Amino acid sequence: MSDPVSLSRDGDIGIIRIDYPPVNALGHGVRTGLQSCLREAMADDSLQAVIVIGEGKTFPAGADIREFGKPPQPPSLPEVINEYEASDKLVVAAIHGTALGGGLEVALGCDYRVALDSARLGLPEVNLGLLPGAGGTQRLPRLVGARQALDMIVGGKPVKAAQARELGLVDDVVSGDLLDGALAFTRRLLADRAPRRRIREMDVPGDTGAELFSEFEQSIARKQRGFKAPFSCIKAVQAAVELPFDQGIERERELFFKLLISPESAAQRHVFFAEREVAKVPGLDKTTPKRDIQTVAVIGAGTMGGGIAMNFANAGIPVKLLEVKQDALDKGLAIIRRNYQNTAKKGRISAEQVEQRMALIQPTLSYDELGDVDLVIEAVFENMDVKKAVFTELDRVCKPGAILATNTSTLDVNRIAAFTGRPQDVMGMHFFSPANVMRLLENVRGDKTADDVIATVMDLSRRIGKVGVLVGVCHGFVGNRMLHKRQAEAVQLVNEGASPQQVDKVLFDLGFPMGPFAMSDLAGMDVGYRIREELRKDDPDNAPPRNWTDELVEAGRLGQKTRAGVFDYQEGDRTPIPSPDVDAIIEKYRRDNGITPRHISDQEILERCMYVMVNEGAKILEEGIAARPLDVDVIWIYGYGFPVYRGGVLFWADQVGVKTIFDKVNEIYQQTGSDVWKPAQLLTDLAEQNKGFYSK
Ligand code: CAA
């Protein structure tokens, strides 16, 4: 392999090129190369200035994350950047693509920065549970002010080149050929005898008062609950205004290393790679053919169907929206328009974009208009007879090769596929509500689904901004199957003596956005009730026994929509309030069933609600419903708001210790004999070998 960094010359200007695909990450070879090329350029009397530029698609997008956690190899990135800053010749960074993290920090070690108009610049380390550890927290505030630096470092969002120019982060924005632009810029600097600009020698401009930092911390406290990095980022920026540069750098290093060894950062880095890994389906690769998806249809304009259609319109893909009745179609379209208008009111899209997106959604009442679409997603009522009618129609009208997908959340995709004469073209695309917001897409492969259909749907997931995870067929697939076990355990804990608010608080404190009961109030208590009632009719032997939640529904307490469910709600407020009426129903249920309530500790709640999910996750892996632990983890993070800083249910299980979990699962199984607590074989094996889901 050629050197990842090389030095060439254009007259009296040296050009240091970084060529280390895919993103020019600043791994050991790149750091060494940057150092040696700089030294060579400094020693070359024919050179007056140096430009640093990235080959391929980007300026370095950061430190090499894969090196974190391994023994550090010199030179460190801060050392390299210091050498650039201290060099005797003018150094200019020429930026394109995404100059992120350590990449932007290299650019901040240069005297001047030129960016291509399409470039983006940022310090996103916070998303990996880290802070910019190569001088970024000390240099950025000196260039753009503390307030703006806080926004960029704590928010972690990159800024576009034009905005970077306004902020003073870049000195020139060019279009066309970046190197030509950077050479012209550098020649002008040389002609003007422009001074060196070492950021370390600058003062932080603008507001630097202590209250700036305390107010900023307060403003993020709720949203960043449980995360460590955002708060350390604030401390580091504060050090930039309060300490001399070298002491500030020391403070930054100290805070950085604390974060680097924290479980939160390990979890967040795990999620970064897991999110990318889920797209790589075992058994398929880049050579697997894909079908061309230009147009899509969605069957059903209800909440789910409308949300699904919006995803395609947002991505610029025309979508036909089919309903059987005109008023349902009108209602669905009106809701979509209102959603877009609300987004426009928040300034996230323009009024023109609202119209563009609405124009991509073509309403129809007739299946006959679906003959030319490349993909259809069915989002109708969860009932096998209804699905049968829809898929029979689709089989009749759709062109050969069209992909026929179902958004079912529980029904058997193989049975649905069998309603058509083309089961190889059928698969599940299970969106999560609200479908235009939640990033998870469980893509369900049927027994007969063709590889190119899977590859196409996985690719399309990314095109529409989703994180697609491939799963197999079973009741509830991965996410809901695990969720149902946890919900049942939460109810059982209340049966035995816990209060709903105690259960909810334990899971909220673990980092979930809400507890199991607040969640069922949000989703509507009647949803689960209807499923249970169906089961009681169809399969009474295997149906769940009646419990106090059934009584709540029968008393008209359906959740937030009736302002009364497991909790009470005040008009226009989603805060759950414990209800004496519900307490009375629970007490009556216990009395009627001869249960003497006992004290239940928070630890017991945590163990039973979480371990039951871990055990089910292990069964799901064992059965091949999910291919890898990371698939399960990504589903929980993007579908249910499992805290990113805990890395997913199975990553969390490894941190607790699989052996500890197995012992408890087995103990409960011995006590209850309940099937859900029967330890999964995989859990048993891992515990015996003292391994975790992720240990090799
Ligand atoms: N280190 C190692 N590998 C990286 C990487 C990094 N910093 N950034 C991206 N990659 C890898 C990805 O894992 C992926 O690998 P595979 O193809 O094997 O899956 C590949 O590069 C392409 O990445 P994406 O699929 O994400 O490509 P994209 O074009 O959609 O996005 C990107 C490109 C915007 C750069 C995105 O990858 C990204 O956001 N990367 C992370 C940027 C970041 O967080 N930088 C800070 C690093 S920490 C740091 O720098 C600490 C410090 O202060 C010293």
Coordinates of N, CA, C and O in Angstrom, one line a residue, residues 446-521:
G446 N -38.9 -13.2 4.9 CA -39.7 -14.4 4.9 C -38.8 -15.6 4.5 O -37.7 -15.4 4.0
D447 N -39.4 -16.8 4.6 CA -38.6 -18.0 4.2 C -38.2 -18.0 2.8 O -37.2 -18.5 2.4
K448 N -39.1 -17.4 2.0 CA -38.8 -17.4 0.5 C -38.3 -16.1 -0.1 O -38.2 -16.0 -1.3
T449 N -38.2 -15.1 0.8 CA -37.8 -13.7 0.2 C -36.4 -13.9 -0.5 O -35.5 -14.4 0.0
A450 N -36.4 -13.3 -1.7 CA -35.2 -13.4 -2.5 C -34.1 -12.4 -2.0 O -34.4 -11.4 -1.4
D451 N -32.8 -12.8 -2.2 CA -31.7 -12.0 -1.7 C -31.7 -10.6 -2.3 O -31.4 -9.6 -1.6
D452 N -32.1 -10.5 -3.6 CA -32.0 -9.1 -4.1 C -33.1 -8.2 -3.5 O -33.0 -7.0 -3.5
V453 N -34.2 -8.8 -3.1 CA -35.3 -8.1 -2.4 C -34.8 -7.6 -1.1 O -34.9 -6.4 -0.8
I454 N -34.1 -8.4 -0.4 CA -33.5 -8.0 0.9 C -32.5 -6.9 0.7 O -32.6 -5.9 1.4
A455 N -31.6 -7.1 -0.2 CA -30.6 -6.1 -0.4 C -31.2 -4.8 -0.8 O -30.7 -3.7 -0.4
T456 N -32.2 -4.8 -1.6 CA -32.9 -3.6 -2.1 C -33.5 -2.8 -0.9 O -33.4 -1.6 -0.7
V457 N -34.3 -3.6 -0.1 CA -35.0 -3.0 1.0 C -34.0 -2.4 2.1 O -34.2 -1.3 2.6
M458 N -32.9 -3.1 2.3 CA -31.9 -2.6 3.3 C -31.3 -1.3 2.7 O -31.1 -0.4 3.5
D459 N -31.0 -1.3 1.4 CA -30.4 -0.1 0.8 C -31.4 1.1 0.9 O -31.1 2.2 1.2
L460 N -32.7 0.7 0.6 CA -33.7 1.8 0.5 C -33.9 2.4 1.9 O -34.2 3.6 2.1
S461 N -33.7 1.5 3.0 CA -33.9 2.0 4.4 C -33.0 3.2 4.6 O -33.4 4.2 5.1
R462 N -31.7 3.0 4.1 CA -30.8 4.1 4.3 C -31.1 5.3 3.5 O -31.0 6.5 3.9
R463 N -31.6 5.1 2.3 CA -32.0 6.2 1.4 C -33.0 7.0 2.0 O -33.1 8.2 1.8
I464 N -33.9 6.5 2.7 CA -35.0 7.3 3.4 C -34.7 7.7 4.8 O -35.5 8.0 5.6
G465 N -33.4 7.5 5.2 CA -32.9 8.0 6.5 C -33.2 7.1 7.6 O -33.2 7.6 8.8
K466 N -33.5 5.8 7.3 CA -33.8 4.9 8.4 C -32.6 4.1 8.7 O -31.7 3.9 7.9
V467 N -32.6 3.5 9.9 CA -31.6 2.4 10.2 C -32.4 1.1 10.1 O -33.2 0.7 10.9
G468 N -32.1 0.4 9.0 CA -32.8 -0.9 8.7 C -32.1 -2.0 9.4 O -30.9 -2.1 9.3
V469 N -32.8 -2.9 10.1 CA -32.2 -4.0 10.7 C -33.0 -5.3 10.2 O -34.2 -5.3 10.2
L470 N -32.3 -6.2 9.7 CA -32.9 -7.4 9.1 C -33.2 -8.4 10.2 O -32.4 -8.8 11.1
V471 N -34.5 -8.9 10.3 CA -34.9 -9.8 11.3 C -35.7 -11.0 10.6 O -36.1 -10.9 9.4
G472 N -36.0 -12.0 11.4 CA -36.7 -13.2 10.8 C -38.2 -13.1 11.3 O -38.6 -12.3 12.1
V473 N -38.9 -14.1 10.9 CA -40.4 -14.2 11.2 C -40.6 -14.8 12.6 O -40.1 -16.0 12.8
C474 N -41.3 -14.1 13.5 CA -41.8 -14.7 14.7 C -42.8 -13.7 15.3 O -42.8 -12.5 14.8
H475 N -43.6 -14.0 16.3 CA -44.6 -13.1 16.8 C -43.9 -11.9 17.4 O -43.1 -12.0 18.4
G476 N -44.1 -10.7 16.8 CA -43.5 -9.5 17.4 C -42.1 -9.2 16.9 O -41.5 -8.2 17.3
F477 N -41.6 -10.1 16.1 CA -40.2 -10.0 15.6 C -39.2 -9.8 16.7 O -39.4 -10.4 17.7
V478 N -38.3 -8.8 16.6 CA -37.3 -8.7 17.7 C -37.8 -7.7 18.8 O -38.0 -8.1 20.0
G479 N -38.1 -6.5 18.4 CA -38.4 -5.4 19.3 C -39.7 -5.7 20.2 O -39.6 -5.8 21.4
N480 N -40.8 -5.9 19.5 CA -42.0 -6.1 20.3 C -42.1 -7.4 21.0 O -42.7 -7.5 22.1
R481 N -41.4 -8.4 20.5 CA -41.3 -9.7 21.2 C -40.6 -9.5 22.6 O -41.1 -10.0 23.6
M482 N -39.5 -8.8 22.6 CA -38.9 -8.5 23.9 C -39.7 -7.5 24.7 O -39.8 -7.7 25.9
L483 N -40.3 -6.6 24.1 CA -41.1 -5.6 24.8 C -42.3 -6.2 25.5 O -42.6 -5.9 26.7
H484 N -43.0 -7.1 24.8 CA -44.1 -7.8 25.4 C -43.7 -8.5 26.7 O -44.5 -8.6 27.7
K485 N -42.6 -9.1 26.7 CA -42.1 -9.9 27.9 C -41.9 -8.9 29.0 O -42.2 -9.1 30.2
R486 N -41.3 -7.7 28.7 CA -41.1 -6.7 29.8 C -42.4 -6.2 30.3 O -42.6 -6.0 31.5
Q487 N -43.3 -5.9 29.4 CA -44.6 -5.3 29.8 C -45.3 -6.3 30.8 O -45.9 -5.9 31.8
A488 N -45.3 -7.6 30.4 CA -46.0 -8.6 31.2 C -45.3 -8.6 32.6 O -46.0 -8.8 33.6
E489 N -44.0 -8.5 32.6 CA -43.3 -8.6 33.9 C -43.6 -7.3 34.8 O -43.8 -7.4 36.0
A490 N -43.8 -6.2 34.1 CA -44.1 -4.9 34.8 C -45.5 -5.1 35.5 O -45.7 -4.7 36.6
V491 N -46.4 -5.7 34.7 CA -47.8 -5.9 35.3 C -47.7 -6.8 36.5 O -48.3 -6.6 37.5
Q492 N -46.9 -7.9 36.3 CA -46.8 -8.9 37.4 C -46.2 -8.3 38.6 O -46.6 -8.6 39.8
L493 N -45.2 -7.4 38.5 CA -44.6 -6.7 39.6 C -45.6 -5.9 40.4 O -45.6 -5.9 41.6
V494 N -46.5 -5.3 39.6 CA -47.6 -4.5 40.3 C -48.6 -5.5 41.0 O -49.0 -5.2 42.1
N495 N -48.9 -6.6 40.3 CA -49.7 -7.6 41.0 C -49.2 -7.9 42.4 O -49.9 -8.1 43.3
E496 N -47.9 -8.1 42.4 CA -47.2 -8.5 43.7 C -47.0 -7.5 44.7 O -46.7 -7.8 45.9
G497 N -47.1 -6.2 44.3 CA -47.0 -5.2 45.4 C -46.4 -3.9 45.0 O -46.4 -2.9 45.7
A498 N -45.7 -3.8 43.8 CA -45.1 -2.6 43.4 C -46.2 -1.6 42.9 O -47.3 -2.1 42.6
S499 N -45.9 -0.3 42.9 CA -46.9 0.6 42.3 C -46.4 0.9 40.8 O -45.2 0.8 40.5
P500 N -47.4 1.2 40.0 CA -47.0 1.5 38.6 C -45.9 2.6 38.5 O -45.0 2.5 37.7
Q501 N -46.0 3.6 39.4 CA -45.1 4.7 39.4 C -43.7 4.3 39.8 O -42.7 4.8 39.3
Q502 N -43.6 3.3 40.7 CA -42.3 2.8 41.2 C -41.7 2.0 40.0 O -40.5 2.3 39.7
V503 N -42.4 1.2 39.3 CA -41.9 0.5 38.2 C -41.4 1.5 37.1 O -40.2 1.3 36.6
D504 N -42.2 2.4 36.8 CA -41.8 3.4 35.8 C -40.6 4.2 36.1 O -39.7 4.4 35.3
K505 N -40.5 4.5 37.4 CA -39.3 5.4 37.8 C -38.0 4.6 37.7 O -37.0 5.1 37.2
V506 N -38.1 3.3 38.0 CA -36.8 2.5 37.9 C -36.3 2.4 36.5 O -35.1 2.6 36.2
L507 N -37.2 2.3 35.5 CA -36.8 2.2 34.1 C -36.5 3.6 33.5 O -35.5 3.7 32.7
F508 N -37.2 4.6 34.0 CA -36.8 5.9 33.6 C -35.4 6.3 34.1 O -34.6 6.8 33.4
D509 N -35.1 5.9 35.4 CA -33.8 6.2 35.9 C -32.7 5.4 35.2 O -31.5 5.8 35.2
L510 N -33.0 4.3 34.6 CA -32.0 3.5 33.9 C -31.7 4.3 32.6 O -30.6 4.1 32.0
G511 N -32.6 5.2 32.2 CA -32.3 6.0 31.0 C -33.4 5.9 29.9 O -33.3 6.6 28.9
F512 N -34.4 5.1 30.1 CA -35.5 5.0 29.1 C -36.2 6.4 29.1 O -36.3 7.0 30.2
P513 N -36.7 6.8 28.0 CA -37.5 8.1 27.9 C -38.7 8.0 28.8 O -39.1 9.1 29.3
M514 N -39.3 6.9 29.0 CA -40.4 6.8 29.9 C -40.5 5.3 30.4 O -39.9 4.4 29.8
G515 N -41.3 5.1 31.5 CA -41.5 3.7 32.0 C -42.5 2.9 31.2 O -43.2 3.5 30.3
P516 N -42.6 1.6 31.5 CA -43.6 0.8 30.7 C -45.0 1.2 30.8 O -45.7 1.1 29.8
F517 N -45.4 1.8 31.9 CA -46.9 2.1 32.0 C -47.1 3.5 31.3 O -48.2 3.6 30.6
A518 N -46.2 4.4 31.4 CA -46.4 5.7 30.7 C -46.4 5.4 29.2 O -47.1 6.0 28.4
M519 N -45.6 4.4 28.8 CA -45.5 4.0 27.4 C -46.8 3.4 26.9 O -47.3 3.7 25.8
S520 N -47.4 2.5 27.7 CA -48.7 1.9 27.3 C -49.8 3.0 27.2 O -50.7 2.9 26.4
D521 N -49.7 4.0 28.2 CA -50.7 5.1 28.1 C -50.5 5.9 26.8 O -51.5 6.3 26.2

